[in-house]
CSV table of C-alpha atoms and ligand atoms in Angstrom, one decimal:
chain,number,residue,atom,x,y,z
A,67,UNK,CA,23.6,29.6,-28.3
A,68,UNK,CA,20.9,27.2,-28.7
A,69,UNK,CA,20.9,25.5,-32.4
A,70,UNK,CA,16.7,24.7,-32.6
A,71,UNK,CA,15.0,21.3,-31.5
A,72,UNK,CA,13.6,22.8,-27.9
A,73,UNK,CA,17.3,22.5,-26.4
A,74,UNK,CA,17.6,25.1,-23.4
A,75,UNK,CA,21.8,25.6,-22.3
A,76,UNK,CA,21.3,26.5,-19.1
A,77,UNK,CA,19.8,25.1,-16.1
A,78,UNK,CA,16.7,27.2,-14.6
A,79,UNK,CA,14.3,26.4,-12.5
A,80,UNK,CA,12.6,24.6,-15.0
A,81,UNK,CA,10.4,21.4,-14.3
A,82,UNK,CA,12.5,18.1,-15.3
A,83,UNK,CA,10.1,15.0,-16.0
A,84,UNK,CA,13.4,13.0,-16.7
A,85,UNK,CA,16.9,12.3,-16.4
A,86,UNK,CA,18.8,10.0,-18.2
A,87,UNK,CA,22.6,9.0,-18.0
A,88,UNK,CA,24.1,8.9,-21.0
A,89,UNK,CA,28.3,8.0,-21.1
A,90,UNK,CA,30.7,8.7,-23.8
A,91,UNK,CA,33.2,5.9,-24.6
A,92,UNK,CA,36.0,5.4,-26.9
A,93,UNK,CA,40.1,5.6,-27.4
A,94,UNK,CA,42.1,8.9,-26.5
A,95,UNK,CA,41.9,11.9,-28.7
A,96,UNK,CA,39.4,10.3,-31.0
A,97,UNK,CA,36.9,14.0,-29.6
A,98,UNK,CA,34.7,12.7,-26.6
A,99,UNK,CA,35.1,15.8,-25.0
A,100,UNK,CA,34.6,18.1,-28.2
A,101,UNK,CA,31.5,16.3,-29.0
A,102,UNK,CA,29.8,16.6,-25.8
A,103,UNK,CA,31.4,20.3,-25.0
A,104,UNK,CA,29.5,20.8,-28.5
A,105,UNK,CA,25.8,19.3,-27.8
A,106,UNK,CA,26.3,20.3,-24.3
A,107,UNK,CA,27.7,24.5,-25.2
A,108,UNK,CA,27.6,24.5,-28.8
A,109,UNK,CA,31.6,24.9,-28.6
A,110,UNK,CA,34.2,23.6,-30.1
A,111,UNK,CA,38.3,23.8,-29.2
A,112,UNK,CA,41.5,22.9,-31.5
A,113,UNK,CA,43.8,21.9,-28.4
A,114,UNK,CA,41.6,19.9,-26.4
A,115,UNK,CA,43.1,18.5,-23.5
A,116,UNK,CA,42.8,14.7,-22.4
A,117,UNK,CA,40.1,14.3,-20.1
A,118,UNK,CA,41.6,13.1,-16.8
A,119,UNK,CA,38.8,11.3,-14.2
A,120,UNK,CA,35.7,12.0,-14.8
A,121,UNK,CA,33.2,15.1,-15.8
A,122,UNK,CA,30.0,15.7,-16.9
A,123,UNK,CA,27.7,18.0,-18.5
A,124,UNK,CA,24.0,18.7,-18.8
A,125,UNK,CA,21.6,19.9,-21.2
A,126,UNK,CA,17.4,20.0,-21.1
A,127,UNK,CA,15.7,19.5,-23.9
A,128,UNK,CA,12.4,19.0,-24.7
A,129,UNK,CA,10.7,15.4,-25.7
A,130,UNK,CA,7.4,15.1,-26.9
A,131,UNK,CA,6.9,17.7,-24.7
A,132,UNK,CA,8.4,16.2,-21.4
A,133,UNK,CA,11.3,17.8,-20.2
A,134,UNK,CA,14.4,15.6,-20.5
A,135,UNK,CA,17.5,16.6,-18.6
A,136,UNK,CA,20.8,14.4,-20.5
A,137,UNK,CA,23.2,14.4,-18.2
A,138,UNK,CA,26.4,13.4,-20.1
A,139,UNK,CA,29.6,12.0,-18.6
A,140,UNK,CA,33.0,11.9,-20.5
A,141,UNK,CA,36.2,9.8,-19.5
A,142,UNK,CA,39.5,9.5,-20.2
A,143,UNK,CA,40.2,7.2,-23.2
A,144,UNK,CA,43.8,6.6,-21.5
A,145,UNK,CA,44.3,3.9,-19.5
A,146,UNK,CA,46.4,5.3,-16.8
A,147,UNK,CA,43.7,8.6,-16.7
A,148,UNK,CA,40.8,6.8,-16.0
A,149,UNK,CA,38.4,6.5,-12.7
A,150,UNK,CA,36.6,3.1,-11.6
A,151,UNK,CA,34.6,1.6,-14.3
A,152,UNK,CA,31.5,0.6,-12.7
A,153,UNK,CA,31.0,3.5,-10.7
A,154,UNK,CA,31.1,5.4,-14.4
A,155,UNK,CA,28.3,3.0,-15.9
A,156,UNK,CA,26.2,2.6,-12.8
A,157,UNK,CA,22.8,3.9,-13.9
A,158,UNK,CA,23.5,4.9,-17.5
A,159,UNK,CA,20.5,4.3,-20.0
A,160,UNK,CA,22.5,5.8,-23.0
A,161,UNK,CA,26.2,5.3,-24.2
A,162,UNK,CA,28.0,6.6,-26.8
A,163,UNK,CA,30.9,4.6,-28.4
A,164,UNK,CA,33.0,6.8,-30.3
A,165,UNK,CA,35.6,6.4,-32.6
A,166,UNK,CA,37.9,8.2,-35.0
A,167,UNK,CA,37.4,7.8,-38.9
A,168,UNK,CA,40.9,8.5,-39.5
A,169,UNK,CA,42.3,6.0,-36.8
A,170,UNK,CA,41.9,2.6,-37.6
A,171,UNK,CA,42.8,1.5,-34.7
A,172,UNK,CA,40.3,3.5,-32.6
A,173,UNK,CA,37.4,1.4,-34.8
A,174,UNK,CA,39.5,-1.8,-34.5
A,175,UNK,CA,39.0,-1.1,-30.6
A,176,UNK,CA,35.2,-0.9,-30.6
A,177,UNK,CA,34.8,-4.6,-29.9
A,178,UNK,CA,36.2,-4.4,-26.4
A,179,UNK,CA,34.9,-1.1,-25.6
A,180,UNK,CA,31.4,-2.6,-26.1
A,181,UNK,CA,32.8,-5.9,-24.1
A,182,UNK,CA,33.9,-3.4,-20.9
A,183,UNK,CA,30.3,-1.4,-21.6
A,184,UNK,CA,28.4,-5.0,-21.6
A,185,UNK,CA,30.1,-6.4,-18.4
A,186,UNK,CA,29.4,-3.1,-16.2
A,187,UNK,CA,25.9,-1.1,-17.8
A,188,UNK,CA,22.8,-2.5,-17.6
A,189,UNK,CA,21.9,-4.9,-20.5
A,190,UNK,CA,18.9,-2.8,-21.5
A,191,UNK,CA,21.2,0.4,-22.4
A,192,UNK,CA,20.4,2.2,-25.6
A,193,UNK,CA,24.0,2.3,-27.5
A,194,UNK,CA,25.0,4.3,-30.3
A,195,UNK,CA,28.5,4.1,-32.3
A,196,UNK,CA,29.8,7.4,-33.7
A,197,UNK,CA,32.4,8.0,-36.5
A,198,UNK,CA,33.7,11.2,-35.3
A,199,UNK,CA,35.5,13.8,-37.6
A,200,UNK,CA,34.1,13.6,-40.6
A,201,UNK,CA,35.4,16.7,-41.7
A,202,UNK,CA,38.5,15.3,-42.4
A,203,UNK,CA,37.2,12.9,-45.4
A,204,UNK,CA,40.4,13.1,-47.1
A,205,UNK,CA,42.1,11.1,-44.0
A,206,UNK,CA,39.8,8.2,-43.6
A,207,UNK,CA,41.0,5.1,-42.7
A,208,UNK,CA,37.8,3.5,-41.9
A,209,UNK,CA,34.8,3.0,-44.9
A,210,UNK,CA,31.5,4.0,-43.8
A,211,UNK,CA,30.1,0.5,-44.8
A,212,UNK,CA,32.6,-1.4,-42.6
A,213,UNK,CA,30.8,0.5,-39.8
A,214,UNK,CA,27.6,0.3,-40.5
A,215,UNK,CA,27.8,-3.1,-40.9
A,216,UNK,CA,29.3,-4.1,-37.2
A,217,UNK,CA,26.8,-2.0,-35.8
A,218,UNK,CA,23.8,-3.5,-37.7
A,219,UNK,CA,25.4,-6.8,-36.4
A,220,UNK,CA,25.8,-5.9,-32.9
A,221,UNK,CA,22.4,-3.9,-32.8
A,222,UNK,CA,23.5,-0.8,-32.6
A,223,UNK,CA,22.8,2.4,-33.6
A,224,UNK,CA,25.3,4.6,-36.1
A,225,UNK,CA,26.2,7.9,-37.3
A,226,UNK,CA,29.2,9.9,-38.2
A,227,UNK,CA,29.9,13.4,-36.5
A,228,UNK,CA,32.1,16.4,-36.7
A,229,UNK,CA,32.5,18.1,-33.8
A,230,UNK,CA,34.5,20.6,-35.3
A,231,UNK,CA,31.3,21.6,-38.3
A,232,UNK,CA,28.5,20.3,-35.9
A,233,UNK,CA,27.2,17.7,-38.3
A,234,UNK,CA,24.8,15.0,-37.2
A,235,UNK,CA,26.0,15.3,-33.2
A,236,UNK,CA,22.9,16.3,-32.3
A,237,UNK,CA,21.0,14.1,-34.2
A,238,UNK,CA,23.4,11.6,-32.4
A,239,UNK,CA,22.3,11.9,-28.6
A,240,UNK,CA,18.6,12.6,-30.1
A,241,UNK,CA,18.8,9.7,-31.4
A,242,UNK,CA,19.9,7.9,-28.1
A,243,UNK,CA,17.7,10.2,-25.9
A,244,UNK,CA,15.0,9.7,-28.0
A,245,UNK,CA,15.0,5.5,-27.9
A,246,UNK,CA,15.4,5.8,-23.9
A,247,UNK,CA,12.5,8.4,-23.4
A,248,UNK,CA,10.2,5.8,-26.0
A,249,UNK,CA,11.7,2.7,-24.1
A,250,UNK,CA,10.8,4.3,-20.5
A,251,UNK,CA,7.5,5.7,-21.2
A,252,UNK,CA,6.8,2.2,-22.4
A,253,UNK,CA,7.6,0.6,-19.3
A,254,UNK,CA,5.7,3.5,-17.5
A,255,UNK,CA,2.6,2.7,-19.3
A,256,UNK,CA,3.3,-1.6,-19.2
A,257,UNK,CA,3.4,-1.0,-15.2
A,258,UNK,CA,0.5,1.4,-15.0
A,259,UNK,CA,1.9,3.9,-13.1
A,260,UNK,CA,2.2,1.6,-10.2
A,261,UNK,CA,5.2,3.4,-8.3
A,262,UNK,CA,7.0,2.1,-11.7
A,263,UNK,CA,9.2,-0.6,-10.5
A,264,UNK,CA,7.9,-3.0,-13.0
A,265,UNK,CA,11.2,-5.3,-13.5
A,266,UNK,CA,10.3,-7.2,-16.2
A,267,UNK,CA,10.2,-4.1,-18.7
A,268,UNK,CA,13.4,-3.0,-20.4
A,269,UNK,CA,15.4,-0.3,-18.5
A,270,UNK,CA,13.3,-1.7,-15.0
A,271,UNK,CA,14.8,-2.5,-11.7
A,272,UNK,CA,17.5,0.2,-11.5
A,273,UNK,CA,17.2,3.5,-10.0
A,274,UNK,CA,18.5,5.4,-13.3
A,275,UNK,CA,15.2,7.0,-14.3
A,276,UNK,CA,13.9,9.4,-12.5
A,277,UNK,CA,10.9,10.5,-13.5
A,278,UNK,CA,9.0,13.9,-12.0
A,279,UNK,CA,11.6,16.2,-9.3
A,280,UNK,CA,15.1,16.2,-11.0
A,281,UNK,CA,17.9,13.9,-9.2
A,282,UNK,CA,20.3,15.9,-6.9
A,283,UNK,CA,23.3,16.9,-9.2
A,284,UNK,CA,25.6,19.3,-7.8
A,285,UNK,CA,25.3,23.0,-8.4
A,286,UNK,CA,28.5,23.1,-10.7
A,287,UNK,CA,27.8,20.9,-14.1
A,288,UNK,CA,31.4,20.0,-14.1
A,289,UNK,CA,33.4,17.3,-11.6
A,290,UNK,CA,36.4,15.6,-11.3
A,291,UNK,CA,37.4,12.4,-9.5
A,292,UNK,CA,40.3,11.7,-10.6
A,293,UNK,CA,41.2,8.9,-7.9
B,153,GTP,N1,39.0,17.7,-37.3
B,153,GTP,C1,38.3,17.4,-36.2
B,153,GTP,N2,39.0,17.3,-35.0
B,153,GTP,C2,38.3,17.0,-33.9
B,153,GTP,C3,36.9,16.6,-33.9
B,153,GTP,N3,36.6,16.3,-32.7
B,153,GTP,C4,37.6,16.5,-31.9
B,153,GTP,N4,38.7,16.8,-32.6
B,153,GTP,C5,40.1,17.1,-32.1
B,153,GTP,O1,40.6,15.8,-31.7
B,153,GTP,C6,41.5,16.0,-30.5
B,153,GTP,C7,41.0,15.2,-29.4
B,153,GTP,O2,39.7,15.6,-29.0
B,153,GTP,P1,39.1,15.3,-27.5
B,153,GTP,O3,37.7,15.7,-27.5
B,153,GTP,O4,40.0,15.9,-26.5
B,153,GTP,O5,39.3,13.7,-27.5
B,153,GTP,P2,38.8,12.7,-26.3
B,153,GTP,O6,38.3,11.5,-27.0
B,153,GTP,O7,38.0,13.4,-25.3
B,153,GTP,O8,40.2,12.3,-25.6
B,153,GTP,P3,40.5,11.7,-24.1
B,153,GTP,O9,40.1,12.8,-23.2
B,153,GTP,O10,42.0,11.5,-24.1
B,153,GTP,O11,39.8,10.4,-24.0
B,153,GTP,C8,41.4,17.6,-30.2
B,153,GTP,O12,42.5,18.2,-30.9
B,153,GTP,C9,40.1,18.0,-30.9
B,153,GTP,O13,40.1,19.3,-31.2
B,153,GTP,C10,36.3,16.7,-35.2
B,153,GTP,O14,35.1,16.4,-35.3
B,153,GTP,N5,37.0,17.1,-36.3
């Protein structure tokens, strides 16, 4: 069910002006999955599995009235669960670094998340860090301020989510999509809509925009490579 903000759930035949690469990082368990099956479905499950390889979803919404196809990706936090590294970054504008409010540790890992995110994206991508379950207030083990204040430091952005109630995740990958779409058109109009391959803008020199006919994505929203 579509929850406002121009959003459309399923894939039509509608026109696509963009599509950006977004990736979800962060510990086990601390709800990468429930967050994105929530922007991407509106849903929401109790005994979420752990993600094993790779998947992603998509979702078209509508940005100062271009349409903007996210398409998400979600790993496994585990170690032993995870697929190659760079092929999961390669041509990602967005990333999501997520962490648990109730697990110290998950926030205490943020520092070499971003370290494995700055080695392998590209150094122009739009980050966000997200304090996820914020429902459970009464279990936080990690101040809002201590947050706020890495991510001011590391020039990030930062919000706090429950996947569970739906607070603030969409205002979390608007937020990201947003930045790309205003970072890209800049470059677009910086390079004069010569074949926009402009390197010296931000976001320039990789193929992870592609603006006018949609990328090829396969005709199921959902993989696995779990090798
Ligand atoms: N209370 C609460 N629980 C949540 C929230 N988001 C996720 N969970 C629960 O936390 C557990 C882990 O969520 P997942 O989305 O599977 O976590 P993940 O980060 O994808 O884990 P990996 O796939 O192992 O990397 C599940 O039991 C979820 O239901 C939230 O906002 N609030």
């Amino acid at each position: 069910m579509a929850s406002g903000g121009g959003g459309a759930y399923g894939d039509g035949n509608q026109k696509i002006d963009y599509v950006f690469k977004v990736v979800l990082i962060g510990d086990s368990a601390v709800g990468k999955s429930q967050i994105l099956a929530r922007f991407a479905r509106n849903e929401f499950s109790l005994d979420s599995k752990a993600t094993i390889g790779v998947e992603f979803q998509t979702r078209t919404l509508v940005i100062e009235h271009k349409s903007v196809k996210a398409q998400i990706w979600d790993t496994a936090g585990q170690e032993r669960y995870r697929a190659v590294t760079s092929a999961y970054y390669r041509g990602a504008v967005g990333a999501m670094l997520v962490y648990d409010i109730t697990k110290r540790q998950s926030f205490d890992h943020i520092p070499r998340w971003l370290e494995e995110l700055r080695g392998h994206a590209d150094k122009n991508i739009v980050i966000i860090l997200i304090g996820n379950k914020s429902d459970l207030e009464d279990q936080r083990a990690v101040p809002t301020e201590d947050a706020k204040e890495f991510a001011q430091k590391e020039g990030l952005f930062f919000l706090e989510t429950s996947a569970l109630e739906a607070t603030n995740v969409e205002t979390a990958f608007t937020t990201v999509l947003t930045e790309i779409f205003n970072i890209v058109n800049k470059k677009n109009i910086s390079a004069g809509e010569s074949q926009g391959n402009g390197n010296s803008a931000p976001l320039a020199g990789k193929k992870i925009v592609i603006p006018g006919p949609a990328q090829e994505i396969p005709a199921k929203s959902k993989m696995c490579c779990s090798s």
